[in-house]
């Protein structure tokens, strides 16, 4: 006897369905932490995925998207924004100083401010463009040599200097904990650092650990593969 054909697709296997599942899990984590409904915003990380996938998420009500490369964002987002004026683009990846001007022109939020030279370049680009995206400082909470982010020793001084320099455009902090080990202590460290500086935005938590980040006080979680599926391997 022939085996029956597999269904071509499963109704849970769409961007809209995965987005709804992530939103439900965020709401459950917020409630479990005793935090008010709506305390956490979802940034859907669309890097490497086509504009059509972003369109699916927009149609399902998602407004904030994260991209880690300025060039890729510049190719995808101006056309998407034209059709969806409420769209908010977060640049979440390491920023080279020669891409800063484009980033300031494109982004609503830049989450990867992590060194004095980049602060200089951002200040110059904000002046030149007459436009100031919201800024988050990326902290290398694990002090990993290969990773972006200001080190924990230098972080307090850098945050204080950026508050003076950027004023209200500086909104908060972002981190990517070490890949191995428990991320919770890193999440708690970042939330405490933000509170110490009176900064409201705490961007932390990805597909594998956003529930833990929400328990530790995240205001923004950056979730990619749980919404858009596995990314093609980078060549
Ligand atoms: C890719 C990426 C994410 C999302 O990662 P997933 O594991 O796919 O959810 C979040 N933050 C940053 C900075 C990223 O580069």
Coordinates of N, CA, C and O in Angstrom, one line a residue, residues 13-184:
X13 N 2.9 26.6 10.1 CA 4.2 26.9 9.5 C 4.1 28.2 8.6 O 4.5 28.2 7.4
X14 N 3.6 29.3 9.1 CA 3.5 30.5 8.4 C 4.1 31.6 9.3 O 4.1 31.4 10.6
X15 N 4.6 32.7 8.7 CA 5.1 33.8 9.5 C 4.1 34.3 10.5 O 4.3 34.5 11.7
X16 N 2.8 34.4 10.0 CA 1.7 34.9 10.9 C 1.5 34.0 12.1 O 1.4 34.5 13.2
X17 N 1.5 32.7 11.9 CA 1.3 31.8 13.0 C 2.4 31.7 13.9 O 2.2 31.7 15.2
X18 N 3.6 31.8 13.4 CA 4.8 31.8 14.3 C 4.9 33.1 15.1 O 5.2 33.1 16.3
X19 N 4.5 34.2 14.5 CA 4.5 35.5 15.1 C 3.5 35.5 16.3 O 3.7 35.9 17.4
X20 N 2.3 34.9 16.0 CA 1.3 34.8 17.0 C 1.7 34.0 18.2 O 1.5 34.3 19.4
X21 N 2.4 32.9 17.9 CA 2.9 32.0 19.0 C 4.0 32.8 19.8 O 4.0 32.6 21.1
X22 N 4.9 33.5 19.2 CA 5.9 34.3 19.9 C 5.2 35.4 20.8 O 5.5 35.5 21.9
X23 N 4.2 36.1 20.2 CA 3.5 37.1 21.0 C 2.8 36.5 22.2 O 2.8 37.1 23.3
X24 N 2.3 35.3 22.0 CA 1.6 34.6 23.1 C 2.6 34.3 24.2 O 2.3 34.4 25.4
X25 N 3.7 33.8 23.8 CA 4.8 33.4 24.8 C 5.3 34.6 25.5 O 5.7 34.6 26.7
X26 N 5.5 35.7 24.8 CA 5.9 37.0 25.4 C 4.9 37.4 26.5 O 5.2 37.7 27.6
X27 N 3.6 37.4 26.1 CA 2.5 37.8 27.0 C 2.5 36.9 28.3 O 2.4 37.4 29.4
X28 N 2.8 35.6 28.1 CA 2.8 34.7 29.2 C 4.0 35.0 30.1 O 3.9 35.0 31.3
X29 N 5.1 35.3 29.5 CA 6.3 35.6 30.3 C 6.2 36.9 31.1 O 6.6 37.0 32.2
X30 N 5.5 37.9 30.4 CA 5.3 39.2 31.1 C 4.4 39.0 32.3 O 4.7 39.5 33.4
X31 N 3.3 38.2 32.1 CA 2.4 37.9 33.2 C 3.1 37.1 34.3 O 2.9 37.5 35.5
X32 N 3.9 36.1 33.9 CA 4.5 35.3 35.0 C 5.5 36.2 35.8 O 5.7 35.9 37.0
X33 N 6.1 37.2 35.2 CA 7.0 38.1 35.9 C 6.3 39.1 36.7 O 7.0 40.0 37.3
X34 N 5.0 39.2 36.6 CA 4.2 40.2 37.4 C 4.4 41.6 36.8 O 4.2 42.6 37.5
X35 N 4.7 41.6 35.5 CA 4.9 42.9 34.8 C 3.6 43.3 34.1 O 2.8 42.4 33.7
X36 N 3.4 44.6 33.8 CA 2.1 45.0 33.2 C 2.1 44.5 31.7 O 3.1 44.5 31.0
X37 N 0.9 44.2 31.2 CA 0.7 43.8 29.8 C 1.2 44.9 28.9 O 1.1 46.1 29.2
X38 N 1.9 44.5 27.9 CA 2.5 45.5 27.0 C 3.8 46.0 27.4 O 4.4 46.9 26.8
X39 N 4.4 45.4 28.5 CA 5.7 45.9 29.0 C 6.9 45.6 28.1 O 7.9 46.2 28.2
X40 N 6.6 44.6 27.2 CA 7.7 44.1 26.3 C 7.4 44.2 24.8 O 6.3 43.8 24.4
X41 N 8.2 44.9 24.1 CA 8.0 45.0 22.6 C 8.8 44.0 21.9 O 10.0 43.7 22.2
X42 N 8.2 43.5 20.8 CA 8.9 42.5 20.0 C 9.5 43.2 18.8 O 8.9 43.9 18.0
X43 N 10.8 43.0 18.6 CA 11.5 43.4 17.4 C 11.8 42.1 16.6 O 12.5 41.2 17.0
X44 N 11.1 42.0 15.4 CA 11.2 40.8 14.6 C 12.5 40.9 13.7 O 12.6 41.9 12.9
X45 N 13.4 40.0 14.0 CA 14.7 40.1 13.3 C 14.7 39.5 11.9 O 14.6 38.2 11.8
X46 N 14.7 40.3 10.9 CA 14.4 39.8 9.5 C 15.7 39.6 8.7 O 15.6 39.4 7.5
X47 N 16.8 39.8 9.3 CA 18.1 39.6 8.5 C 18.1 38.3 7.7 O 17.7 37.3 8.2
X48 N 18.6 38.4 6.5 CA 18.8 37.3 5.6 C 17.4 36.9 4.9 O 17.4 36.2 4.0
X49 N 16.3 37.4 5.5 CA 15.0 37.0 4.9 C 14.5 38.0 3.9 O 14.8 39.2 4.0
X50 N 13.8 37.6 2.9 CA 13.3 38.5 1.9 C 12.2 39.4 2.3 O 11.6 39.2 3.3
X51 N 12.1 40.5 1.6 CA 11.1 41.5 1.9 C 9.7 40.9 2.0 O 8.9 41.3 2.7
X52 N 9.5 39.8 1.2 CA 8.1 39.2 1.2 C 7.8 38.6 2.6 O 6.7 38.7 3.0
X53 N 8.8 38.1 3.3 CA 8.6 37.6 4.7 C 8.3 38.8 5.6 O 7.4 38.7 6.5
X54 N 9.0 39.9 5.4 CA 8.7 41.1 6.2 C 7.2 41.6 5.9 O 6.5 41.9 6.9
X55 N 6.8 41.5 4.7 CA 5.4 41.9 4.3 C 4.4 41.0 5.0 O 3.4 41.5 5.5
X56 N 4.7 39.7 5.1 CA 3.8 38.8 5.8 C 3.7 39.2 7.3 O 2.6 39.2 7.8
X57 N 4.8 39.6 7.9 CA 4.8 40.0 9.3 C 4.0 41.3 9.5 O 3.2 41.5 10.4
X58 N 4.3 42.2 8.6 CA 3.5 43.5 8.6 C 2.0 43.3 8.5 O 1.3 43.9 9.2
X59 N 1.6 42.4 7.6 CA 0.2 42.1 7.4 C -0.4 41.5 8.7 O -1.6 41.7 8.9
X60 N 0.4 40.9 9.5 CA 0.0 40.3 10.7 C 0.1 41.3 11.9 O -0.2 40.9 13.0
X61 N 0.5 42.5 11.6 CA 0.4 43.5 12.6 C 1.8 43.9 13.3 O 1.8 44.7 14.1
X62 N 2.8 43.2 12.8 CA 4.2 43.5 13.4 C 4.7 44.8 12.9 O 4.6 45.1 11.7
X63 N 5.2 45.7 13.7 CA 5.7 47.0 13.2 C 7.2 47.2 13.4 O 7.8 47.9 12.6
X64 N 7.9 46.5 14.3 CA 9.3 46.8 14.5 C 10.1 45.6 14.0 O 9.8 44.4 14.3
X65 N 11.2 45.9 13.2 CA 12.0 44.9 12.6 C 13.5 45.2 12.9 O 13.9 46.4 13.1
X66 N 14.3 44.2 13.0 CA 15.7 44.3 13.3 C 16.5 43.8 12.1 O 16.2 42.7 11.6
X67 N 17.6 44.5 11.7 CA 18.5 44.1 10.7 C 19.9 44.3 11.2 O 20.2 45.3 11.9
X68 N 20.8 43.4 10.9 CA 22.2 43.6 11.5 C 23.1 44.2 10.4 O 24.2 44.6 10.8
X69 N 22.8 44.3 9.2 CA 23.6 44.9 8.2 C 23.0 46.1 7.5 O 21.9 45.9 7.0
X70 N 23.7 47.2 7.6 CA 23.1 48.5 7.0 C 22.8 48.3 5.5 O 21.7 48.7 5.1
X71 N 23.7 47.7 4.8 CA 23.5 47.5 3.4 C 22.2 46.7 3.0 O 21.5 47.0 2.1
X72 N 22.1 45.6 3.8 CA 20.9 44.8 3.5 C 19.6 45.6 3.9 O 18.6 45.5 3.2
X73 N 19.6 46.3 5.0 CA 18.5 47.1 5.4 C 18.2 48.1 4.4 O 17.0 48.4 4.0
X74 N 19.2 48.7 3.8 CA 19.0 49.8 2.8 C 18.4 49.2 1.5 O 17.7 49.9 0.8
X75 N 18.7 48.0 1.2 CA 18.1 47.3 0.1 C 16.6 47.0 0.3 O 15.9 47.0 -0.7
X76 N 16.3 46.6 1.5 CA 14.9 46.1 1.7 C 13.9 47.1 2.2 O 12.8 47.1 1.9
X77 N 14.3 48.0 3.1 CA 13.4 48.7 3.9 C 12.8 50.0 3.3 O 11.6 50.3 3.6
X78 N 13.5 50.8 2.5 CA 12.8 52.0 2.0 C 11.5 51.7 1.3 O 10.5 52.3 1.5
X79 N 11.5 50.6 0.4 CA 10.2 50.3 -0.3 C 9.2 49.8 0.7 O 8.0 50.1 0.6
X80 N 9.6 49.0 1.7 CA 8.6 48.5 2.7 C 8.0 49.7 3.5 O 6.8 49.7 3.8
X81 N 8.8 50.6 3.8 CA 8.4 51.8 4.6 C 7.4 52.6 3.8 O 6.5 53.2 4.4
X82 N 7.6 52.7 2.5 CA 6.7 53.5 1.7 C 5.3 53.0 1.8 O 4.3 53.8 1.9
X83 N 5.1 51.7 1.9 CA 3.8 51.1 2.0 C 3.3 51.0 3.5 O 2.1 50.7 3.7
X84 N 4.2 51.2 4.4 CA 3.8 51.0 5.9 C 4.5 52.1 6.7 O 5.6 51.9 7.3
X85 N 4.0 53.3 6.7 CA 4.6 54.4 7.4 C 4.9 54.2 8.9 O 5.8 54.8 9.4
X86 N 4.2 53.3 9.5 CA 4.4 53.0 10.9 C 5.6 52.1 11.2 O 5.9 51.9 12.4
X87 N 6.2 51.5 10.2 CA 7.2 50.5 10.4 C 8.4 51.2 11.1 O 8.7 52.3 10.9
X88 N 9.0 50.4 12.0 CA 10.2 50.9 12.8 C 11.4 49.9 12.5 O 11.3 48.7 12.8
X89 N 12.5 50.5 12.1 CA 13.6 49.7 11.8 C 14.7 49.9 12.8 O 15.1 51.0 13.1
X90 N 15.2 48.8 13.4 CA 16.2 48.7 14.4 C 17.5 48.2 13.7 O 17.4 47.1 13.2
X91 N 18.6 48.9 13.8 CA 19.9 48.3 13.4 C 20.5 47.7 14.6 O 20.7 48.4 15.6
X92 N 20.7 46.4 14.5 CA 21.2 45.7 15.7 C 22.6 45.1 15.6 O 23.0 44.4 16.5
X93 N 23.2 45.3 14.4 CA 24.5 44.6 14.2 C 25.7 45.6 14.4 O 25.5 46.8 14.4
X94 N 26.9 45.1 14.4 CA 28.1 45.9 14.5 C 28.1 46.9 13.4 O 27.8 46.6 12.3
X95 N 28.5 48.2 13.8 CA 28.4 49.3 12.8 C 29.8 49.8 12.6 O 30.5 50.2 13.5
X96 N 30.2 49.8 11.3 CA 31.4 50.4 10.9 C 31.2 51.9 10.7 O 30.2 52.3 10.2
X97 N 32.3 52.6 11.0 CA 32.1 54.1 10.9 C 31.7 54.5 9.5 O 30.9 55.5 9.4
X98 N 32.1 53.8 8.5 CA 31.8 54.3 7.1 C 30.3 54.0 6.7 O 29.9 54.3 5.6
X99 N 29.6 53.3 7.6 CA 28.2 53.0 7.3 C 27.2 53.8 8.2 O 26.0 53.7 8.1
X100 N 27.8 54.6 9.0 CA 27.1 55.4 10.0 C 26.1 56.3 9.4 O 24.9 56.4 9.9
X101 N 26.5 57.0 8.4 CA 25.6 58.0 7.8 C 24.4 57.3 7.2 O 23.3 57.8 7.4
X102 N 24.6 56.2 6.5 CA 23.4 55.4 6.0 C 22.5 54.9 7.1 O 21.3 54.9 7.0
X103 N 23.2 54.5 8.2 CA 22.4 54.0 9.3 C 21.5 55.1 9.9 O 20.3 54.8 10.3
X104 N 22.1 56.3 10.1 CA 21.3 57.4 10.7 C 20.2 57.8 9.8 O 19.1 58.2 10.2
X105 N 20.4 57.7 8.5 CA 19.3 58.0 7.5 C 18.2 57.0 7.5 O 17.0 57.4 7.4
X106 N 18.5 55.7 7.7 CA 17.6 54.6 7.6 C 16.8 54.3 8.9 O 15.7 53.9 8.8
X107 N 17.6 54.3 10.0 CA 17.1 53.6 11.2 C 16.2 54.5 12.1 O 16.4 55.7 12.2
X108 N 15.3 53.8 12.8 CA 14.6 54.5 13.9 C 15.3 54.3 15.2 O 15.2 55.1 16.1
X109 N 16.0 53.2 15.3 CA 16.7 52.8 16.5 C 18.1 52.2 16.1 O 18.1 51.3 15.2
X110 N 19.2 52.6 16.7 CA 20.5 52.0 16.5 C 20.9 51.4 17.8 O 21.0 52.1 18.8
X111 N 21.0 50.0 17.8 CA 21.2 49.3 19.1 C 22.6 49.0 19.4 O 22.9 48.3 20.4
X112 N 23.5 49.4 18.5 CA 24.9 48.8 18.6 C 26.0 49.9 18.8 O 27.1 49.7 18.3
X113 N 25.6 51.0 19.5 CA 26.7 52.0 19.9 C 27.6 51.4 20.9 O 27.1 51.0 22.0
X114 N 28.8 51.2 20.6 CA 29.7 50.5 21.5 C 31.1 51.0 21.7 O 31.9 50.3 22.3
X115 N 31.4 52.2 21.1 CA 32.8 52.6 21.3 C 32.9 54.1 21.0 O 32.1 54.7 20.3
X116 N 33.8 54.8 21.6 CA 33.9 56.3 21.5 C 34.0 56.7 20.1 O 33.4 57.7 19.7
X117 N 34.8 56.1 19.2 CA 34.9 56.5 17.8 C 33.6 56.4 17.1 O 33.3 57.2 16.2
X118 N 32.8 55.4 17.4 CA 31.5 55.3 16.8 C 30.5 56.4 17.3 O 29.7 56.9 16.6
X119 N 30.7 56.8 18.6 CA 29.9 57.9 19.1 C 30.2 59.2 18.4 O 29.3 59.9 18.0
X120 N 31.5 59.4 18.1 CA 31.9 60.6 17.3 C 31.3 60.6 16.0 O 30.8 61.6 15.5
X121 N 31.4 59.4 15.3 CA 30.8 59.3 13.9 C 29.3 59.5 13.9 O 28.7 60.1 13.1
X122 N 28.6 58.9 14.9 CA 27.2 59.1 15.0 C 26.8 60.5 15.3 O 25.9 61.0 14.7
X123 N 27.5 61.2 16.2 CA 27.2 62.6 16.5 C 27.4 63.4 15.2 O 26.5 64.3 14.9
X124 N 28.4 63.2 14.4 CA 28.6 63.9 13.2 C 27.5 63.6 12.2 O 27.0 64.5 11.5
X125 N 27.1 62.4 12.1 CA 26.1 62.0 11.1 C 24.7 62.5 11.5 O 23.9 63.0 10.6
X126 N 24.4 62.6 12.8 CA 23.2 63.1 13.3 C 23.1 64.6 12.9 O 22.1 65.1 12.5
X127 N 24.2 65.3 13.1 CA 24.3 66.7 12.7 C 24.1 66.9 11.2 O 23.3 67.7 10.8
X128 N 24.8 66.1 10.4 CA 24.7 66.2 9.0 C 23.4 65.9 8.4 O 22.9 66.5 7.5
X129 N 22.7 64.9 9.0 CA 21.4 64.4 8.5 C 20.3 65.2 9.1 O 19.1 65.1 8.6
X130 N 20.5 65.9 10.2 CA 19.4 66.6 10.9 C 18.4 65.6 11.4 O 17.2 65.9 11.4
X131 N 18.8 64.4 11.8 CA 17.8 63.3 12.2 C 18.6 62.5 13.2 O 19.7 62.1 13.0
X132 N 17.9 62.2 14.3 CA 18.5 61.5 15.4 C 17.7 60.2 15.7 O 16.7 60.3 16.4
X133 N 18.2 59.1 15.3 CA 17.5 57.8 15.7 C 17.7 57.6 17.2 O 18.6 58.2 17.8
X134 N 16.8 56.9 17.8 CA 17.0 56.5 19.2 C 18.3 55.6 19.3 O 18.6 54.8 18.3
X135 N 19.1 55.7 20.4 CA 20.3 55.0 20.5 C 20.3 54.1 21.7 O 19.9 54.5 22.8
X136 N 20.9 52.9 21.5 CA 21.1 52.0 22.6 C 22.6 51.7 22.6 O 23.2 51.5 21.6
X137 N 23.2 51.5 23.8 CA 24.6 51.1 23.9 C 24.6 49.6 24.1 O 24.0 49.0 25.0
X138 N 25.4 49.0 23.2 CA 25.6 47.5 23.4 C 26.7 47.3 24.4 O 27.9 47.8 24.2
X139 N 26.4 46.4 25.4 CA 27.4 46.1 26.4 C 27.8 44.6 26.2 O 26.9 43.7 26.1
X140 N 29.1 44.4 26.2 CA 29.6 43.1 26.1 C 29.7 42.4 27.5 O 30.7 42.4 28.2
X141 N 28.5 42.0 28.0 CA 28.4 41.6 29.4 C 29.3 40.4 29.8 O 29.6 40.3 30.9
X142 N 29.7 39.6 28.8 CA 30.6 38.5 29.1 C 32.0 38.9 28.9 O 32.9 38.0 29.0
X143 N 32.3 40.1 28.5 CA 33.7 40.6 28.2 C 34.4 39.6 27.3 O 35.5 39.2 27.5
X144 N 33.7 39.1 26.2 CA 34.2 38.2 25.2 C 35.1 39.0 24.2 O 34.6 39.9 23.6
X145 N 36.3 38.6 24.0 CA 37.2 39.3 23.1 C 36.7 39.4 21.7 O 36.9 40.4 21.0
X146 N 36.0 38.4 21.2 CA 35.6 38.4 19.8 C 34.3 39.2 19.6 O 33.8 39.3 18.5
X147 N 33.6 39.6 20.7 CA 32.3 40.1 20.5 C 32.3 41.6 20.6 O 33.0 42.3 21.3
X148 N 31.3 42.2 19.9 CA 31.1 43.7 19.9 C 30.5 44.0 21.3 O 30.1 43.2 22.0
X149 N 30.5 45.3 21.5 CA 29.9 45.8 22.8 C 31.0 46.5 23.6 O 32.2 46.0 23.6
X150 N 30.7 47.5 24.4 CA 31.6 48.1 25.3 C 31.8 47.1 26.5 O 30.9 46.5 27.0
X151 N 33.1 46.9 27.0 CA 33.4 46.0 28.1 C 32.7 46.5 29.4 O 32.4 47.7 29.5
X152 N 32.6 45.6 30.3 CA 31.8 45.9 31.5 C 32.6 47.0 32.4 O 32.0 47.8 33.0
X153 N 33.9 47.0 32.3 CA 34.7 47.9 33.1 C 34.5 49.4 32.6 O 34.4 50.3 33.4
X154 N 34.5 49.5 31.3 CA 34.4 50.8 30.7 C 32.9 51.3 30.5 O 32.7 52.4 30.2
X155 N 32.0 50.4 30.7 CA 30.6 50.7 30.3 C 30.0 51.9 31.1 O 29.4 52.8 30.5
X156 N 30.2 52.0 32.4 CA 29.5 53.1 33.2 C 30.0 54.4 32.7 O 29.2 55.3 32.5
X157 N 31.3 54.5 32.4 CA 31.9 55.8 32.0 C 31.4 56.2 30.6 O 31.0 57.3 30.3
X158 N 31.3 55.1 29.7 CA 30.9 55.4 28.3 C 29.4 55.8 28.3 O 29.0 56.7 27.6
X159 N 28.6 55.1 29.1 CA 27.2 55.4 29.2 C 27.0 56.9 29.7 O 26.2 57.6 29.1
X160 N 27.7 57.2 30.7 CA 27.6 58.6 31.2 C 28.0 59.6 30.2 O 27.3 60.6 30.0
X161 N 29.0 59.4 29.5 CA 29.5 60.3 28.4 C 28.5 60.4 27.3 O 28.2 61.5 26.8
X162 N 27.9 59.3 26.9 CA 26.9 59.3 25.8 C 25.6 60.0 26.3 O 24.9 60.6 25.5
X163 N 25.3 59.9 27.6 CA 24.1 60.6 28.0 C 24.2 62.1 27.8 O 23.3 62.8 27.4
X164 N 25.4 62.6 28.2 CA 25.7 64.0 28.1 C 25.7 64.4 26.6 O 25.1 65.4 26.2
X165 N 26.3 63.6 25.8 CA 26.5 63.9 24.4 C 25.2 63.8 23.6 O 24.9 64.7 22.7
X166 N 24.4 62.8 23.8 CA 23.2 62.5 22.9 C 21.9 62.9 23.6 O 20.9 62.9 23.0
X167 N 22.0 63.2 24.9 CA 20.7 63.6 25.6 C 19.7 62.6 25.5 O 19.9 61.4 25.6
X168 N 18.4 63.0 25.2 CA 17.3 62.1 25.3 C 17.3 61.0 24.1 O 16.6 60.1 24.2
X169 N 18.1 61.2 23.1 CA 18.2 60.2 22.1 C 18.8 58.9 22.6 O 18.6 57.8 22.1
X170 N 19.6 59.0 23.7 CA 20.1 57.8 24.3 C 19.0 57.2 25.2 O 18.7 57.7 26.2
X171 N 18.5 56.0 24.8 CA 17.4 55.4 25.4 C 17.7 54.3 26.3 O 16.9 53.9 27.2
X172 N 18.8 53.5 26.0 CA 19.0 52.3 26.9 C 20.2 51.5 26.4 O 21.1 52.0 25.8
X173 N 20.1 50.2 26.8 CA 21.2 49.3 26.6 C 20.7 48.0 25.9 O 19.6 47.6 25.9
X174 N 21.7 47.4 25.3 CA 21.5 46.1 24.6 C 22.6 45.1 24.9 O 23.7 45.6 25.1
X175 N 22.3 43.8 24.9 CA 23.4 42.8 25.1 C 23.0 41.6 24.3 O 21.9 41.3 24.0
X176 N 24.1 40.8 24.0 CA 24.0 39.5 23.5 C 24.9 38.6 24.4 O 26.1 38.7 24.3
X177 N 24.3 37.8 25.3 CA 25.1 37.1 26.3 C 26.0 36.0 25.5 O 25.7 35.7 24.4
X178 N 27.0 35.5 26.2 CA 27.8 34.4 25.6 C 26.9 33.2 25.2 O 25.9 33.0 25.8
X179 N 27.3 32.6 24.1 CA 26.4 31.5 23.5 C 26.3 30.4 24.4 O 25.3 29.7 24.4
X180 N 27.3 30.1 25.2 CA 27.3 29.0 26.1 C 27.0 29.4 27.5 O 27.5 30.5 27.9
X181 N 26.3 28.7 28.3 CA 26.1 29.0 29.7 C 24.7 29.7 29.9 O 24.0 30.0 28.9
X182 N 24.5 30.0 31.1 CA 23.2 30.6 31.5 C 23.2 32.1 31.2 O 24.0 32.8 31.7
X183 N 22.2 32.5 30.3 CA 22.2 34.0 30.0 C 21.6 34.8 31.1 O 21.8 36.1 31.1
X184 N 20.9 34.2 32.1 CA 20.1 35.0 33.1 C 21.0 36.0 33.8 O 20.6 37.2 34.0

